[in-house]
Amino acid sequence: MTTLILADHDGDILSPTTARLVAALSPFGPVDILVLAENPEPIARAASTLAGVATVFTSRGEMLSESAVALLETLAVHYPILAMCASSAGKDIVPRLAARLDIMPVTDVVAILGPDRFVRPIYAGNALQTLTDSQPRHLLTLRASAFPPAATGNAAPIQPIEDAGQSVARLIATHRTPGDRPDLATARIVVAGGVAVGSAEGFQLIEMLGRKLGAAIGATRAAVDAGYAPNDWQVGQTGKVIAPDLYIAIGISGALQHLAGIQGAKRIAAINTDPEAPLVKLADVALIGDLFEIVPQLIAELEKLGVGS
Ligand SMILES: Cc1cc2nc3c(=O)[nH]c(=O)nc-3n(C[C@H](O)[C@H](O)[C@H](O)COP(=O)(O)OP(=O)(O)OC[C@H]3O[C@@H](n4cnc5c(N)ncnc54)[C@H](O)[C@@H]3O)c2cc1C
């Protein structure tokens, strides 16, 4: 069974999520990748190194859902599996493509049990559904953080195909958040703060601990709504879904909507004044006390050990 994956990228760099999709789907047959970008070559070169990739197709054009859907619709006849990351691009493209192909998509896949058997969270992550997709073609979005990345070292051929057609939509601008932190969606360590952090200045403490540990920074919706943290740090049902090796939750109660975003975390450490908080009960390690005392102590200990910058 050959799979076609639409590469996720920021216009210049291949997202690490694509390597995870390749690893998830390559056990079921060869994987082709489509790179749709104004300058697709450097992204395609990175994609061609991923183990399990048979061919990388490049198409020149803006990565807009209208153009991507038109392109994928013509390519779909060759592929029993079409897959995208459950990112904002994937969530935009897949429903439109599903309507055009008249098939039902399987979204937010977190495990693949066979070429037509998939596991996905339902009820805001409170239950996992295993389903057999009996349609002849499967259209999937995958939560990349649930899968390990593919190895590199491959040199798959890169083949240009037709340019993407003109779209009625135009990309006006892309605004990037500058920073050298790991990507929240795929980071190995995430340090996150809740509304108890109290202010944007308070979040500098969370960032300081994060920097020491080489971690990505997350936040609860309450912290984001209060203006203490930017929107793209939000973790949870309506934010990012993460699966780090270590999740450090600071002043976070553990509301169901937040827990929906951290189910894939392998180890959880909680810092909270309330020993009864749901996240404290869920955590592998809990430090009960005031975050404004504990976090500076942790930073000082890491400094003593010479960990981080
Ligand atoms: C439709 C919908 C979608 C939602 N989506 C999301 C989502 O995606 N992500 C999300 O996070 N939330 C989401 N929410 C909101 C969610 O229900 C909670 O309100 C939110 O997660 C609570 O955030 P919090 O833990 O920061 O705040 P709180 O629940 O107020 O918890 C604060 C915690 O900090 C502790 N604390 C207080 N002071 C200190 C201190 N000095 N030191 C240490 N600990 C301290 C308290 O004991 C408490 O446990 C959603 C809600 C709805 C209705």
XYZ file of C-alpha atoms and ligand atoms in Angstrom:
362
model
C 0.000 0.000 0.000
C 1.583 3.275 -1.041
C 0.982 6.330 1.106
C 1.142 9.972 0.108
C 2.030 12.432 2.862
C 1.664 16.174 2.399
C 4.826 17.676 3.935
C 4.353 20.177 6.735
C 6.767 23.137 6.515
C 7.108 26.822 7.270
C 8.008 27.826 3.713
C 11.724 27.143 4.220
C 12.184 24.244 6.609
C 10.564 20.812 6.742
C 8.664 20.405 10.009
C 9.968 17.561 12.219
C 6.380 16.277 12.288
C 6.775 14.939 8.726
C 9.500 12.495 9.874
C 7.061 11.176 12.484
C 4.325 10.619 9.898
C 6.785 8.748 7.688
C 7.772 6.469 10.600
C 4.106 5.854 11.423
C 3.096 4.877 7.895
C 6.190 3.282 6.334
C 5.535 -0.155 7.964
C 2.532 -0.451 5.593
C 4.396 0.165 2.333
C 6.360 2.798 0.464
C 5.747 6.423 1.381
C 5.768 9.291 -1.108
C 5.898 12.899 0.047
C 4.419 15.939 -1.669
C 6.105 19.276 -0.967
C 3.978 22.249 -2.005
C 5.931 25.481 -1.541
C 7.094 28.563 -3.430
C 10.635 27.206 -3.162
C 10.146 23.472 -2.563
C 13.696 22.207 -3.304
C 15.385 22.653 0.124
C 12.337 21.195 1.887
C 12.266 18.277 -0.567
C 15.981 17.596 0.001
C 15.327 17.256 3.745
C 12.312 14.999 3.097
C 14.313 12.754 0.752
C 16.690 11.796 3.580
C 13.927 10.183 5.664
C 14.049 6.394 5.866
C 11.009 4.803 4.218
C 10.453 7.562 1.651
C 10.219 6.270 -1.944
C 9.770 9.516 -3.920
C 9.468 13.186 -3.025
C 7.251 15.172 -5.394
C 7.616 18.924 -5.548
C 5.030 21.413 -6.724
C 5.673 25.130 -6.895
C 2.996 27.324 -5.372
C 1.664 28.826 -2.197
C 0.851 26.304 0.533
C -2.823 27.279 0.628
C -5.621 24.822 1.212
C -7.306 25.594 -2.141
C -4.191 24.777 -4.166
C -3.200 21.823 -1.971
C -6.668 20.256 -2.263
C -6.749 20.597 -6.065
C -3.309 18.981 -6.324
C -4.050 16.183 -3.865
C -7.349 15.434 -5.593
C -5.546 14.645 -8.846
C -2.858 12.578 -7.092
C -5.339 10.681 -4.888
C -6.190 8.034 -7.517
C -2.689 6.553 -7.102
C -2.778 6.258 -3.313
C -4.858 4.100 -0.970
C -3.623 6.202 1.987
C -3.377 10.003 2.052
C -2.024 11.475 5.274
C -1.316 14.832 6.816
C -0.239 16.082 10.193
C -3.119 17.183 12.468
C -1.674 20.696 12.341
C -3.647 23.797 11.408
C -2.758 23.161 7.728
C -3.893 19.522 7.908
C -7.080 20.447 9.738
C -7.825 22.998 7.027
C -7.031 20.786 4.030
C -8.403 17.380 5.068
C -12.135 18.224 5.398
C -12.107 19.987 2.012
C -10.283 17.078 0.385
C -12.648 14.587 2.023
C -15.626 16.416 0.511
C -14.011 16.468 -2.938
C -13.111 12.747 -2.780
C -16.413 11.854 -1.098
C -14.715 9.860 1.663
C -14.848 10.098 5.418
C -11.560 11.189 6.979
C -10.114 9.574 10.090
C -8.702 12.414 12.144
C -6.271 12.793 15.052
C -4.884 9.271 14.716
C -2.560 8.395 17.636
C -1.786 4.750 16.787
C -1.923 2.637 13.632
C -2.711 -1.031 14.197
C -2.870 -2.035 10.523
C -3.346 -0.460 7.087
C -7.038 0.126 7.872
C -7.140 0.063 11.697
C -6.597 3.279 13.549
C -6.794 4.570 17.123
C -8.029 8.092 17.820
C -9.135 9.989 20.927
C -12.814 10.823 21.367
C -14.818 12.743 23.996
C -12.085 15.383 24.360
C -9.462 12.703 24.893
C -11.340 10.865 27.630
C -11.611 7.649 25.597
C -9.699 6.032 22.754
C -11.622 4.663 19.788
C -10.210 1.818 17.671
C -11.824 1.736 14.262
C -11.597 -0.213 11.035
C -11.910 2.083 8.046
C -13.600 -0.057 5.387
C -13.377 2.589 2.659
C -11.065 1.738 -0.258
C -9.056 4.918 0.365
C -8.058 6.276 3.757
C -7.675 9.984 4.409
C -5.902 10.577 7.710
C -4.635 13.285 9.995
C -2.061 12.057 12.501
C -1.059 13.561 15.820
C 2.646 13.534 15.029
C 3.763 13.709 18.650
C 2.340 10.205 19.214
C 4.918 8.646 16.867
C 8.735 8.507 16.946
C 10.592 10.203 14.065
C 11.906 8.237 11.071
C 15.664 7.767 10.805
C 17.597 9.732 8.197
C 20.241 8.556 5.709
C 17.940 7.889 2.747
C 18.365 9.575 -0.639
C 14.941 9.230 -2.240
C 14.529 10.697 -5.741
C 12.980 14.175 -6.015
C 10.534 14.610 -8.869
C 8.965 17.941 -9.840
C 5.301 17.773 -10.865
C 2.899 20.424 -12.170
C 2.771 23.801 -10.411
C -0.149 24.306 -8.057
C -2.954 26.211 -9.766
C -3.959 29.752 -8.914
C -6.103 29.986 -5.817
C -8.860 32.486 -5.088
C -7.158 33.003 -1.713
C -3.862 34.889 -1.430
C -1.230 34.522 1.247
C -0.709 38.088 2.479
C 1.959 37.533 5.120
C 3.483 34.990 7.444
C 4.507 36.101 10.911
C 7.039 33.971 12.700
C 7.616 33.928 16.414
C 11.362 34.365 16.802
C 13.113 32.032 19.203
C 15.476 29.146 19.535
C 13.273 26.963 21.731
C 12.216 23.473 20.678
C 8.872 23.177 18.920
C 6.145 22.643 21.541
C 4.397 19.933 19.515
C 7.486 17.690 19.296
C 9.668 18.784 22.262
C 11.161 16.111 24.551
C 10.695 18.315 27.630
C 7.871 20.813 28.145
C 7.661 23.214 31.094
C 4.194 24.752 31.384
C 2.618 27.332 33.646
C -0.947 27.921 34.740
C -2.896 30.995 35.749
C -1.263 30.793 39.203
C 1.942 32.136 37.616
C 0.101 35.429 37.906
C 1.580 37.637 35.151
C 3.614 37.755 31.955
C 6.628 38.667 34.142
C 5.940 35.581 36.269
C 6.180 33.499 33.098
C 9.801 34.639 32.761
C 10.479 32.298 35.689
C 8.865 29.428 33.758
C 10.920 30.381 30.689
C 14.106 30.489 32.774
C 13.524 26.935 34.003
C 12.642 25.899 30.459
C 15.885 27.382 29.118
C 17.934 25.460 31.690
C 16.311 22.205 30.609
C 16.261 22.914 26.857
C 12.480 22.662 27.064
C 9.570 24.101 25.108
C 7.186 26.335 27.062
C 3.473 25.658 27.425
C 0.560 27.288 29.223
C -3.011 26.607 30.217
C -5.886 28.340 28.510
C -6.560 30.268 31.728
C -3.006 31.666 31.584
C -3.381 32.507 27.886
C -6.797 34.118 28.397
C -5.354 36.216 31.225
C -2.712 37.518 28.813
C 0.203 35.948 30.698
C 1.292 33.728 27.804
C 0.883 33.846 24.021
C -1.832 31.843 22.337
C 0.573 29.461 20.595
C 1.765 28.165 23.979
C -1.663 26.793 24.882
C -1.729 23.073 25.588
C -4.966 21.112 25.644
C -8.172 20.329 23.850
C -8.255 23.705 22.105
C -4.474 24.134 22.055
C -1.530 21.928 21.153
C -1.449 18.202 21.807
C 1.959 17.202 23.119
C 3.750 13.964 23.980
C 7.058 14.900 25.645
C 9.253 12.518 27.627
C 8.841 14.902 30.583
C 6.036 17.393 31.267
C 6.550 19.808 34.164
C 3.225 21.396 35.128
C 3.612 24.473 37.332
C 0.545 25.898 39.077
C -1.799 23.898 36.833
C -4.911 22.263 38.309
C -5.365 19.605 35.610
C -8.774 20.413 34.123
C -10.037 17.763 31.670
C -9.545 20.116 28.732
C -5.892 20.569 29.706
C -5.308 16.851 30.301
C -6.638 16.160 26.777
C -3.440 17.750 25.462
C -0.903 15.881 27.606
C -2.063 12.276 27.464
C 1.012 11.266 25.493
C 3.435 12.657 28.119
C 5.636 9.818 29.381
C 6.490 11.367 32.772
C 4.698 14.195 34.572
C 6.050 16.372 37.367
C 3.645 18.783 39.069
C 4.346 21.795 41.268
C 1.225 22.898 43.106
C 0.099 24.181 46.481
C -2.894 21.813 46.394
C -2.093 18.118 47.012
C -5.621 17.279 45.819
C -5.283 18.920 42.395
C -6.088 16.377 39.618
C -2.716 16.954 37.949
C -0.879 16.317 41.232
C -2.717 13.002 41.552
C -1.835 12.083 37.973
C 1.825 13.102 38.257
C 4.759 10.714 38.656
C 6.424 13.287 40.916
C 4.711 16.139 42.782
C 6.284 19.012 44.670
C 3.692 20.507 47.007
C 4.333 24.163 47.672
C 4.472 27.666 46.280
C 5.800 27.807 42.733
C 7.519 31.128 43.474
C 9.670 29.328 46.061
C 10.131 25.971 44.342
C 10.954 27.101 40.795
C 13.820 29.471 41.833
C 15.195 26.639 44.012
C 15.084 24.258 41.055
C 16.856 26.802 38.832
C 19.531 27.341 41.521
C 20.072 23.561 41.847
C 20.399 23.191 38.067
C 22.915 26.059 38.066
C 24.935 24.334 40.792
C 24.961 21.169 38.674
C 26.033 23.205 35.642
C 22.912 22.186 33.683
C 21.832 24.517 30.859
C 22.872 28.093 30.110
C -14.458 24.365 25.655
C -13.275 24.536 26.547
C -12.017 24.295 26.047
C -10.901 24.436 26.856
N -9.649 24.174 26.343
C -8.590 24.251 27.163
C -7.284 23.945 26.681
O -7.071 23.616 25.512
N -6.246 24.024 27.538
C -6.408 24.377 28.869
O -5.402 24.430 29.596
N -7.625 24.696 29.333
C -8.705 24.659 28.510
N -9.920 25.013 29.002
C -10.007 25.630 30.374
C -9.982 24.598 31.477
O -11.290 24.162 31.735
C -9.423 25.214 32.779
O -10.150 26.352 33.096
C -7.944 25.613 32.701
O -7.169 24.549 32.163
C -7.439 25.947 34.111
O -6.164 26.484 34.007
P -5.191 26.552 35.258
O -4.827 25.163 35.673
O -4.095 27.488 34.885
O -6.057 27.304 36.358
P -6.785 26.768 37.666
O -7.728 25.663 37.349
O -7.318 27.972 38.344
O -5.623 26.127 38.563
C -4.607 26.850 39.160
C -3.779 25.875 39.965
O -2.666 26.546 40.505
C -2.473 26.138 41.845
N -1.777 27.233 42.529
C -2.277 28.441 42.937
N -1.296 29.211 43.445
C -0.159 28.491 43.367
C 1.195 28.751 43.713
N 1.570 29.930 44.222
N 2.108 27.773 43.513
C 1.756 26.567 42.981
N 0.489 26.263 42.616
C -0.453 27.221 42.799
C -3.856 25.864 42.377
O -3.823 24.959 43.470
C -4.536 25.246 41.150
O -4.367 23.834 41.117
C -11.056 24.863 28.206
C -12.331 25.104 28.705
C -13.431 24.942 27.892
C -14.797 25.210 28.464
